PDB file of N, CA and C in Angstrom:
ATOM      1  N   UNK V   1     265.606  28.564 157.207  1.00 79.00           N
ATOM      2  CA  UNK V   1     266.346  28.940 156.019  1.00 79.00           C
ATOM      3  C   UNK V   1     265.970  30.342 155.549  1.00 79.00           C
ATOM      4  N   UNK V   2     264.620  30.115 155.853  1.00 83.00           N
ATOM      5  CA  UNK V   2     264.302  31.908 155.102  1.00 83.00           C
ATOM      6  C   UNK V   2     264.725  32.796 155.909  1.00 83.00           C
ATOM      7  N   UNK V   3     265.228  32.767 157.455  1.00 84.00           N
ATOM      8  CA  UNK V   3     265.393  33.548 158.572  1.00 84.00           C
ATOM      9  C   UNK V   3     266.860  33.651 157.757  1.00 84.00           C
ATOM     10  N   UNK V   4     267.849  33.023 157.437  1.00 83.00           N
ATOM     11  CA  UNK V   4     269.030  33.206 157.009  1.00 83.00           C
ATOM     12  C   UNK V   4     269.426  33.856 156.121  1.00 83.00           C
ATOM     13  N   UNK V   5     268.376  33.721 154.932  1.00 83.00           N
ATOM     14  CA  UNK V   5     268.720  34.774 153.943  1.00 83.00           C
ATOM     15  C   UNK V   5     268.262  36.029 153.695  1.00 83.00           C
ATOM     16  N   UNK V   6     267.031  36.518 155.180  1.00 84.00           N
ATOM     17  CA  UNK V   6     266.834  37.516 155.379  1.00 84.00           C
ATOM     18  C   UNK V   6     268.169  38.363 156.287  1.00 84.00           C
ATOM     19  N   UNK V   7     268.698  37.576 157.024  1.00 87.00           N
ATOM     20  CA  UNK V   7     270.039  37.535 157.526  1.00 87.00           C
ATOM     21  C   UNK V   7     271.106  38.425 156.599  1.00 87.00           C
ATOM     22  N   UNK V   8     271.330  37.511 155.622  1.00 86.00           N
ATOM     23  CA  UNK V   8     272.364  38.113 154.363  1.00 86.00           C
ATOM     24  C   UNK V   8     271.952  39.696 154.153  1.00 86.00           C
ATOM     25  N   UNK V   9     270.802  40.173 154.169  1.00 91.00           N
ATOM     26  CA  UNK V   9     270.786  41.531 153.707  1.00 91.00           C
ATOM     27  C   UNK V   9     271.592  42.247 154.721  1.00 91.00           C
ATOM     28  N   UNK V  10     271.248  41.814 156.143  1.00 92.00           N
ATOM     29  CA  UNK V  10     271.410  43.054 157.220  1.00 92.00           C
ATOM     30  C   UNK V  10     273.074  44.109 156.814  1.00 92.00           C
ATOM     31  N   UNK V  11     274.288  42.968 156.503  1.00 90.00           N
ATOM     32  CA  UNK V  11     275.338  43.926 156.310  1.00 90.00           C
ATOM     33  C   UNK V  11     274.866  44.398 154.959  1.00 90.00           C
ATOM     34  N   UNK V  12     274.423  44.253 153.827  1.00 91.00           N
ATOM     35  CA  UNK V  12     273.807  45.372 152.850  1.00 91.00           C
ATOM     36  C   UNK V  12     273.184  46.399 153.225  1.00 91.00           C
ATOM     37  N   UNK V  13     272.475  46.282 154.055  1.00 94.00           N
ATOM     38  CA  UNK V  13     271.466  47.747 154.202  1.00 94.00           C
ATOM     39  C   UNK V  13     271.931  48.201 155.750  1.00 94.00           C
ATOM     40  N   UNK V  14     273.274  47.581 156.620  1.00 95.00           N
ATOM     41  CA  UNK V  14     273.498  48.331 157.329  1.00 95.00           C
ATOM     42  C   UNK V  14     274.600  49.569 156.509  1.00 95.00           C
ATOM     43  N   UNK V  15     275.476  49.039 155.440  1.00 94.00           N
ATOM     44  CA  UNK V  15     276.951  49.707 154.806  1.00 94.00           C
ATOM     45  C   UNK V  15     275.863  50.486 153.766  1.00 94.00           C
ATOM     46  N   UNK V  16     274.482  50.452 153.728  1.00 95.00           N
ATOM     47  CA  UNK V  16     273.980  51.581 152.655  1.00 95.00           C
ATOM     48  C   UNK V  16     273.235  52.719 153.815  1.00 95.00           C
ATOM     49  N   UNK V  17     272.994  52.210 154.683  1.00 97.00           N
ATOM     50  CA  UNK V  17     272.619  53.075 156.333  1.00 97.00           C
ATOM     51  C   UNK V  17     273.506  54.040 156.354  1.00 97.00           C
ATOM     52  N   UNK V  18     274.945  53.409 156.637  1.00 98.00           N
ATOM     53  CA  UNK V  18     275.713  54.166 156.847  1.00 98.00           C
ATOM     54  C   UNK V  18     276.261  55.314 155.951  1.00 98.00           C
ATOM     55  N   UNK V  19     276.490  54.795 154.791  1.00 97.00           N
ATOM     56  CA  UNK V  19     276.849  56.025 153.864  1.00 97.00           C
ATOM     57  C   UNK V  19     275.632  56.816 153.459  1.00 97.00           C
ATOM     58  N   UNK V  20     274.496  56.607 153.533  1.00 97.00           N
ATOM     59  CA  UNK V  20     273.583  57.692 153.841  1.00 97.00           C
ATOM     60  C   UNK V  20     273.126  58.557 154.895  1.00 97.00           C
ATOM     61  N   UNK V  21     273.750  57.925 155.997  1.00 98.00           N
ATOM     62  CA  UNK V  21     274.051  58.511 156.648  1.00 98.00           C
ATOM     63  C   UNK V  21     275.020  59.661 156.849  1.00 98.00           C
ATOM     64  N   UNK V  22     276.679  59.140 156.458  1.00 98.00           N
ATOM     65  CA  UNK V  22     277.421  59.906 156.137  1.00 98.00           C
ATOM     66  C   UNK V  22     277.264  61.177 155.348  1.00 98.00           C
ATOM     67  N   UNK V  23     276.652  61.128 154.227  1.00 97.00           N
ATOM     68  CA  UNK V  23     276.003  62.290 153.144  1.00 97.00           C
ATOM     69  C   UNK V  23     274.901  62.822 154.381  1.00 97.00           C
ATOM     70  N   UNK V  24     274.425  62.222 154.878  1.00 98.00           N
ATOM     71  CA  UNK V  24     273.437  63.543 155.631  1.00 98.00           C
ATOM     72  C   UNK V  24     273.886  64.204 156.441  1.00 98.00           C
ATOM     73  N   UNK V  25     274.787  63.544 157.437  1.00 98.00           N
ATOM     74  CA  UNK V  25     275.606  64.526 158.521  1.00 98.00           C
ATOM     75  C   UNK V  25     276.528  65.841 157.567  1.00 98.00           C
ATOM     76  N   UNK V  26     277.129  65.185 156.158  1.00 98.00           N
ATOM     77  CA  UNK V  26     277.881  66.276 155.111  1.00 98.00           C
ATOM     78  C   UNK V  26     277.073  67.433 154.804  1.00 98.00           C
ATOM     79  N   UNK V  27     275.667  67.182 154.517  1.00 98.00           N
ATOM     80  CA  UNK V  27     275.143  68.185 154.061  1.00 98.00           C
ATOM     81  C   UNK V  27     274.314  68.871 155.171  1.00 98.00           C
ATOM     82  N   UNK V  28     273.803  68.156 156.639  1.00 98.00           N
ATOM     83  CA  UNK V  28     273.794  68.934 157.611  1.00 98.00           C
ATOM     84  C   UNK V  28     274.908  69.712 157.903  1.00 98.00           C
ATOM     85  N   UNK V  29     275.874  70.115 158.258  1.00 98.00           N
ATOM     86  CA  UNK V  29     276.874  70.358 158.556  1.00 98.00           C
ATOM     87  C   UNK V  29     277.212  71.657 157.239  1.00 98.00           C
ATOM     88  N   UNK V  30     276.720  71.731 156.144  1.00 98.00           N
ATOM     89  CA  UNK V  30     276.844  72.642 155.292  1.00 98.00           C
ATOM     90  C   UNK V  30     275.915  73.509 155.511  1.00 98.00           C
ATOM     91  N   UNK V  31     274.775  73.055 156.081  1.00 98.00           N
ATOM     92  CA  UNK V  31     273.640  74.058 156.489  1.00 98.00           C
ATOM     93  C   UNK V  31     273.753  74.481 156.917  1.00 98.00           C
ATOM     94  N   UNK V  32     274.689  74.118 158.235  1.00 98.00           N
ATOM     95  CA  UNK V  32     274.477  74.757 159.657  1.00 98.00           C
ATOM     96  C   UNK V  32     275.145  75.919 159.172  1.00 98.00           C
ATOM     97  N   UNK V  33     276.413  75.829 158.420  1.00 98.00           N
ATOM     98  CA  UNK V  33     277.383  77.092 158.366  1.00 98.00           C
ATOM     99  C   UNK V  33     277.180  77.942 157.634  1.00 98.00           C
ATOM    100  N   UNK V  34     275.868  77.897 156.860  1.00 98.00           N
ATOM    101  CA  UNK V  34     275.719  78.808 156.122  1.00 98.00           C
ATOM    102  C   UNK V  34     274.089  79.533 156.674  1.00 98.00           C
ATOM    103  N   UNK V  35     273.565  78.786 157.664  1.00 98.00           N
ATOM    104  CA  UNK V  35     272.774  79.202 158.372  1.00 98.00           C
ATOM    105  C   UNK V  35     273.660  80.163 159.447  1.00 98.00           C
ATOM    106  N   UNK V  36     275.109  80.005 160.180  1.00 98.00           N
ATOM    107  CA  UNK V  36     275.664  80.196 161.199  1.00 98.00           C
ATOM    108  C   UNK V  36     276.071  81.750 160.217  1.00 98.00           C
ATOM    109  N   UNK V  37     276.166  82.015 159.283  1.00 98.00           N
ATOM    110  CA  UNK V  37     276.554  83.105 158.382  1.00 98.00           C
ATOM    111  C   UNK V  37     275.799  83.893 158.053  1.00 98.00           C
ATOM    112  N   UNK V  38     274.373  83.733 158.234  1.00 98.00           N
ATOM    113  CA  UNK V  38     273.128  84.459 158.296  1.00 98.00           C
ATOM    114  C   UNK V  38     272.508  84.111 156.398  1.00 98.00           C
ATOM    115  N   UNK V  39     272.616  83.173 156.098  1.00 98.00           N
ATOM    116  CA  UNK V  39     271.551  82.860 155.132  1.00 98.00           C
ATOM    117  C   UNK V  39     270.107  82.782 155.742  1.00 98.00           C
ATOM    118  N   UNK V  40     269.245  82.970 154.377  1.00 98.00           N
ATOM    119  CA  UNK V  40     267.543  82.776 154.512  1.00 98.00           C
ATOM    120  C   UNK V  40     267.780  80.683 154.979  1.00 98.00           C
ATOM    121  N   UNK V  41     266.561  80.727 156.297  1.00 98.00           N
ATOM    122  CA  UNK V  41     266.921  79.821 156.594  1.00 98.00           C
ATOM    123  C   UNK V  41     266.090  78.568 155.352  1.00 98.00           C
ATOM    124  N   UNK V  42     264.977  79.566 154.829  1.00 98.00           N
ATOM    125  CA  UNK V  42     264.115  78.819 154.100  1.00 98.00           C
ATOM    126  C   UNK V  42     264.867  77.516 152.862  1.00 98.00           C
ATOM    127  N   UNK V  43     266.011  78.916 152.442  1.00 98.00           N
ATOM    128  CA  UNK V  43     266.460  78.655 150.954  1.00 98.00           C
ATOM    129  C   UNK V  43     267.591  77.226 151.659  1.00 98.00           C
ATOM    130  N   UNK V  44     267.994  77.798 152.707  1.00 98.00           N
ATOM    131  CA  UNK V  44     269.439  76.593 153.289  1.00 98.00           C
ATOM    132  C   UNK V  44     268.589  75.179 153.323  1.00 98.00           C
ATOM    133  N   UNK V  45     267.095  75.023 153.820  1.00 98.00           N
ATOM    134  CA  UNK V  45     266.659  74.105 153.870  1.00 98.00           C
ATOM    135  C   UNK V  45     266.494  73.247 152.226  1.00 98.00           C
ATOM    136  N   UNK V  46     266.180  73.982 151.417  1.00 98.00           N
ATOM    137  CA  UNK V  46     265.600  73.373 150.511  1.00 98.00           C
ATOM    138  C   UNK V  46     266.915  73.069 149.722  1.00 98.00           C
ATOM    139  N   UNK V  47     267.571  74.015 149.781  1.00 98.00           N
ATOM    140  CA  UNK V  47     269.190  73.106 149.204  1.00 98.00           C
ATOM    141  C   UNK V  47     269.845  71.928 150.038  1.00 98.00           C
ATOM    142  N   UNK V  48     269.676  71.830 151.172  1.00 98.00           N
ATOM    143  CA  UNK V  48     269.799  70.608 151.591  1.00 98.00           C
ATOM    144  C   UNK V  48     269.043  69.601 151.365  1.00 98.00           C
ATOM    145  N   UNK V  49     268.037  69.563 151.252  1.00 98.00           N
ATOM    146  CA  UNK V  49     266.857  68.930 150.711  1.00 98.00           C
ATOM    147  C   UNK V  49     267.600  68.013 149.298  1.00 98.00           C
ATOM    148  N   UNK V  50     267.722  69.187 148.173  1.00 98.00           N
ATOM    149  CA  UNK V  50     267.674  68.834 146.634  1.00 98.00           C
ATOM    150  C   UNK V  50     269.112  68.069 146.809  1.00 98.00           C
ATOM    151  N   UNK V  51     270.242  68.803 147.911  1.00 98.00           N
ATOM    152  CA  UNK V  51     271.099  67.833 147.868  1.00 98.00           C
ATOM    153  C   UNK V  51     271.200  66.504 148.299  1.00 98.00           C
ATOM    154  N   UNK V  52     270.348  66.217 149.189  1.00 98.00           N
ATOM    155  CA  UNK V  52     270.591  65.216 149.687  1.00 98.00           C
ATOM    156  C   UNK V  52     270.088  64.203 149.012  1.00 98.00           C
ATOM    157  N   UNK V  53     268.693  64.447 148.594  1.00 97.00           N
ATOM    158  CA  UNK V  53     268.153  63.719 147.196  1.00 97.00           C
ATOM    159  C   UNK V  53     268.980  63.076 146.295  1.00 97.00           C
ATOM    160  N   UNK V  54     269.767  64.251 145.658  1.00 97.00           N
ATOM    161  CA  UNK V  54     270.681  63.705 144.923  1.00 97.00           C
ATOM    162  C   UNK V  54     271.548  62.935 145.205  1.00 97.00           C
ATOM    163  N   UNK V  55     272.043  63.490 146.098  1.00 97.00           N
ATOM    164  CA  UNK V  55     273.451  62.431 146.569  1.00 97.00           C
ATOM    165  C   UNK V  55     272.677  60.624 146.901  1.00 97.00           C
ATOM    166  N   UNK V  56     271.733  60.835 147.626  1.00 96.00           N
ATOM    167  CA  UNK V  56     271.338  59.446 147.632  1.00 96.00           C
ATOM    168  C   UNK V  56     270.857  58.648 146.666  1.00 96.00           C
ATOM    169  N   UNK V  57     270.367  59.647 145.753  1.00 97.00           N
ATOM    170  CA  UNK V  57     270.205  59.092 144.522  1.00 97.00           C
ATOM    171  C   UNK V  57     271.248  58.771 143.210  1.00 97.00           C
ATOM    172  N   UNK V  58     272.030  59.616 143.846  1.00 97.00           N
ATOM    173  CA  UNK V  58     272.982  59.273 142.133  1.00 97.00           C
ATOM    174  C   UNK V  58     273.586  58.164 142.003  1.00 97.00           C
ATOM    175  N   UNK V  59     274.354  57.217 143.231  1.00 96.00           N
ATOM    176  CA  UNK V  59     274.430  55.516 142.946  1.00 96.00           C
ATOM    177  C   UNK V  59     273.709  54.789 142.613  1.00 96.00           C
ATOM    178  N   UNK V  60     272.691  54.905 142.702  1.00 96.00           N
ATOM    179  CA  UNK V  60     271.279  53.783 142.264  1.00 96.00           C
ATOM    180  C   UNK V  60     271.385  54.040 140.776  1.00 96.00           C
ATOM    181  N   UNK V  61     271.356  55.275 140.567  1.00 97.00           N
ATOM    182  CA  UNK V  61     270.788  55.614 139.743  1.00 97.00           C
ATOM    183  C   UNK V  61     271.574  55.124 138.382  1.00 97.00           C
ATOM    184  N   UNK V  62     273.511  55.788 138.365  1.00 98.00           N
ATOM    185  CA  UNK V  62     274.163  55.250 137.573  1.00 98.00           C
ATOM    186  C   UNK V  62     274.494  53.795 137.785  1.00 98.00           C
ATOM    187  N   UNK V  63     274.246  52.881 138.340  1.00 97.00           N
ATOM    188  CA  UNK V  63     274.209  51.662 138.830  1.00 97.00           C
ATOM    189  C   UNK V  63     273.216  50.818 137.686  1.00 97.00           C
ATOM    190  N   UNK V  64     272.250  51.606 137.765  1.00 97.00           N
ATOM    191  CA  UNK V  64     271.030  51.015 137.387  1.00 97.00           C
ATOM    192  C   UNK V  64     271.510  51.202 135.826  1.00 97.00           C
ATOM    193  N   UNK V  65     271.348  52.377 135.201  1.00 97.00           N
ATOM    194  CA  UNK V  65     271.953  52.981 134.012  1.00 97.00           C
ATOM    195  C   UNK V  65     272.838  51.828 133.140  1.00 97.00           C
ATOM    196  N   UNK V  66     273.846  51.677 133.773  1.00 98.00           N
ATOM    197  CA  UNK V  66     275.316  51.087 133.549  1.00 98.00           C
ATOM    198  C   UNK V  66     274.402  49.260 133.265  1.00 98.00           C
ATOM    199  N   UNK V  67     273.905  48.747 134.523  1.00 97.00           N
ATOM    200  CA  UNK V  67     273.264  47.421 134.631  1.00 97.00           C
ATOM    201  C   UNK V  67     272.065  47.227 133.034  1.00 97.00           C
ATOM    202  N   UNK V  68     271.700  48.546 132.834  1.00 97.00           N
ATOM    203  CA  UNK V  68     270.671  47.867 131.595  1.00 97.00           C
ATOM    204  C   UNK V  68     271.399  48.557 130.204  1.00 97.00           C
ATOM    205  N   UNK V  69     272.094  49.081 130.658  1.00 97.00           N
ATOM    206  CA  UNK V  69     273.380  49.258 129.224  1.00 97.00           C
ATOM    207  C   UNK V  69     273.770  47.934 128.951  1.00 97.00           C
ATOM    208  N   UNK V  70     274.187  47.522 129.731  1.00 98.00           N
ATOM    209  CA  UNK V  70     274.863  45.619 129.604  1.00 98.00           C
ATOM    210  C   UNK V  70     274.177  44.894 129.156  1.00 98.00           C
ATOM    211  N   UNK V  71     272.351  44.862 129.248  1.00 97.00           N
ATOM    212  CA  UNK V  71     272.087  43.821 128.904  1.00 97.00           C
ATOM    213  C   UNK V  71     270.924  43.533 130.181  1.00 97.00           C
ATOM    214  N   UNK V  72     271.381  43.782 131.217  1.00 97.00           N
ATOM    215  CA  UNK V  72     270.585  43.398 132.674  1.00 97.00           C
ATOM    216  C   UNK V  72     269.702  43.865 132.787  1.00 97.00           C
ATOM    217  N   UNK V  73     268.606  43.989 131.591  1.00 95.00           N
ATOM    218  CA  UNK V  73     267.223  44.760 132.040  1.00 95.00           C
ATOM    219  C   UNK V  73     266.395  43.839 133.024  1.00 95.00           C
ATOM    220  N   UNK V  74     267.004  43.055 133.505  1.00 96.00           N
ATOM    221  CA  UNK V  74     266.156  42.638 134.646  1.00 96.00           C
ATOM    222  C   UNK V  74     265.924  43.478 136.510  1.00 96.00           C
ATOM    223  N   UNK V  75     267.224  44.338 135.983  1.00 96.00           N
ATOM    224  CA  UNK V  75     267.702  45.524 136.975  1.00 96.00           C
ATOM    225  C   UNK V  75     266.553  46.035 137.290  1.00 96.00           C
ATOM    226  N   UNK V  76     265.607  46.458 135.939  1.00 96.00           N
ATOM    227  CA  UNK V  76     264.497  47.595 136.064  1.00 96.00           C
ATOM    228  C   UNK V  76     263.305  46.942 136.911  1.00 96.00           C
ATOM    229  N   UNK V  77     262.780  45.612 136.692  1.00 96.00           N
ATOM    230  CA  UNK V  77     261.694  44.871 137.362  1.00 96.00           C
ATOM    231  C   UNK V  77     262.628  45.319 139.321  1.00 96.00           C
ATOM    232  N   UNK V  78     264.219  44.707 139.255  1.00 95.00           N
ATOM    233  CA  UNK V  78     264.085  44.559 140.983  1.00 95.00           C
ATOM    234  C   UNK V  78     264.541  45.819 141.541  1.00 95.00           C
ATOM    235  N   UNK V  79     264.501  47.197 140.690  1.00 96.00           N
ATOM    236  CA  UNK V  79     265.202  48.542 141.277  1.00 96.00           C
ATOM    237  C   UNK V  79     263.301  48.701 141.611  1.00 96.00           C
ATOM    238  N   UNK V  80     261.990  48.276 140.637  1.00 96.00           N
ATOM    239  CA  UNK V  80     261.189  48.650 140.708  1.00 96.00           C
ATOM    240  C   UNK V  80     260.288  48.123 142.228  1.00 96.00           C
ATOM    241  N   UNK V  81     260.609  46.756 142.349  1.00 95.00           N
ATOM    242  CA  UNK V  81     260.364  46.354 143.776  1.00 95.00           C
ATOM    243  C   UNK V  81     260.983  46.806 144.881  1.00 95.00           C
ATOM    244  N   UNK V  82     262.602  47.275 144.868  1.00 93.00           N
ATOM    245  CA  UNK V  82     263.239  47.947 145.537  1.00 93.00           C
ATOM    246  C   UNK V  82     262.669  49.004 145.915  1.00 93.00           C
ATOM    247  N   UNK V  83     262.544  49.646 145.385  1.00 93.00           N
ATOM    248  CA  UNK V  83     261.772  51.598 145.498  1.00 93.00           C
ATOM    249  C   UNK V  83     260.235  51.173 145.739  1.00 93.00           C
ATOM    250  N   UNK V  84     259.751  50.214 145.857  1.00 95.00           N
ATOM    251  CA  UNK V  84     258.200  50.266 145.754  1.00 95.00           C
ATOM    252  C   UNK V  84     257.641  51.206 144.587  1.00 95.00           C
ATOM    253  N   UNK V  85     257.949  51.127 143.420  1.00 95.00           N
ATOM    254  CA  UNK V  85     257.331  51.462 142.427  1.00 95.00           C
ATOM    255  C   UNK V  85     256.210  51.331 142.043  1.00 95.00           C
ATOM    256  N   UNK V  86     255.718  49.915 141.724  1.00 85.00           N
ATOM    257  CA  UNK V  86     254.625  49.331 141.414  1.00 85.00           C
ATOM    258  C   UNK V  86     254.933  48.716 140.408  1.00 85.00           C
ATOM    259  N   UNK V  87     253.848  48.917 139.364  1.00 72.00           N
ATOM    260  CA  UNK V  87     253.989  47.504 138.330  1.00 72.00           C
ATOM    261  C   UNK V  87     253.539  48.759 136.869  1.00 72.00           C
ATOM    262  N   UNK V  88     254.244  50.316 137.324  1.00 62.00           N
ATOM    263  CA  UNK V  88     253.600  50.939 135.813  1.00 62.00           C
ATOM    264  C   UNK V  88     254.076  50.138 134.724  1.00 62.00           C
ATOM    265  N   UNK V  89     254.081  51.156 133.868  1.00 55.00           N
ATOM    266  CA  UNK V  89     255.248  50.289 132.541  1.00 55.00           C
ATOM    267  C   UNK V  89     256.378  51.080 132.216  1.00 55.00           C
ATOM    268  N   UNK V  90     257.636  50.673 132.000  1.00 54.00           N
ATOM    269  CA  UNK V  90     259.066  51.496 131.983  1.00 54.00           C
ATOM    270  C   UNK V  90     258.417  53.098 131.360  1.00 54.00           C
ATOM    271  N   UNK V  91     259.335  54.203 131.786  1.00 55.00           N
ATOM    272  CA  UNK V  91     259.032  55.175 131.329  1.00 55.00           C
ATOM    273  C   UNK V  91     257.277  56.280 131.584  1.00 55.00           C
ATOM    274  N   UNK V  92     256.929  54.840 132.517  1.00 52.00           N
ATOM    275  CA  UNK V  92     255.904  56.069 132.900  1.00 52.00           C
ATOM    276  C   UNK V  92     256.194  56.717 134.223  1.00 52.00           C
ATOM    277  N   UNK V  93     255.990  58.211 134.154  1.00 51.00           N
ATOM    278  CA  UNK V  93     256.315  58.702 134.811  1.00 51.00           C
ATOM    279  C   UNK V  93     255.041  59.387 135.876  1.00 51.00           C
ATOM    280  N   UNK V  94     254.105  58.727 135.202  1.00 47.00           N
ATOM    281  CA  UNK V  94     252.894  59.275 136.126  1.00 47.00           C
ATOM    282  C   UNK V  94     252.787  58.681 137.636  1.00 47.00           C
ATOM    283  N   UNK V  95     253.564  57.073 137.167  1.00 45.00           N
ATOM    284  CA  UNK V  95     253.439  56.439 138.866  1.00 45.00           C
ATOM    285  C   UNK V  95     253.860  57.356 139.627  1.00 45.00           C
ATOM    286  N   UNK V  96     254.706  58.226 139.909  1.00 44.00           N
ATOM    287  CA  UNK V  96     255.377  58.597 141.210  1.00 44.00           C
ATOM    288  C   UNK V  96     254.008  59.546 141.721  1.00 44.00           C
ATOM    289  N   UNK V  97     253.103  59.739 141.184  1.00 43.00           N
ATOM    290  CA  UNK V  97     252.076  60.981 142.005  1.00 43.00           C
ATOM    291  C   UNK V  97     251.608  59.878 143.016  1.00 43.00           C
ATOM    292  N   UNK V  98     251.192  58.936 142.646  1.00 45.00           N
ATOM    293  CA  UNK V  98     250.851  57.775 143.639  1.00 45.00           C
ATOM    294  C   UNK V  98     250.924  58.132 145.034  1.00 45.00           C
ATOM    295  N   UNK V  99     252.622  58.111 145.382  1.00 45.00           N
ATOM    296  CA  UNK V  99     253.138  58.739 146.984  1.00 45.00           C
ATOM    297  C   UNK V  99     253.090  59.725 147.131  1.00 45.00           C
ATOM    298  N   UNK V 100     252.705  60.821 145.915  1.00 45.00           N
ATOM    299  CA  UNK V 100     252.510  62.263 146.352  1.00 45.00           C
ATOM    300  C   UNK V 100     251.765  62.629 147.271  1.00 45.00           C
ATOM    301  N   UNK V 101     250.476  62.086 147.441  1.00 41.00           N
ATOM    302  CA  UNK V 101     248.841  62.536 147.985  1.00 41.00           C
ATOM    303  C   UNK V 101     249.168  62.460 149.732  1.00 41.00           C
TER     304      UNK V 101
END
């Protein structure tokens, strides 16, 4: 039984594979041409970088937003197991140095 409902995720995190995927080939593909145009290759990297961040981040993010506007602050405990957060307390922002090191 538990093999089954580990089952259920696979089409979830293959259709979130994919469209992150999709956004990375988009914003590879913006690099290249502005690398192919003679930009600093440094700066092309790091804007691909901040974009891609974003883009993968901004569904979660207004998702999450929208879910504890409603009422669903239970969103915040499983976005926090999701991301491997830990167990800070809402609003601290010191956890993330954690994965920095």
């Amino acid at each position: 039984m538990q093999r089954l409902r580990a089952l259920a995720a696979v089409d979830v995190l293959r259709s979130y594979r994919q469209k992150d995927e999709q956004a990375r080939d988009q914003e590879l593909q913006k690099a290249l041409a502005k690398l192919q145009r003679g930009a600093d290759p440094a700066l092309v990297m790091a804007e691909m970088a901040r974009m891609l961040t974003n883009k993968l981040l901004h569904d979660p993010s207004v998702q999450l937003k929208q879910m504890t506007a409603q009422g669903r602050v239970e969103a915040l405990a499983l976005a926090r197991e999701l991301f491997a957060l830990g167990d800070s307390a809402p609003g601290n922002r010191n956890n993330s140095a954690q994965g920095d090191s």
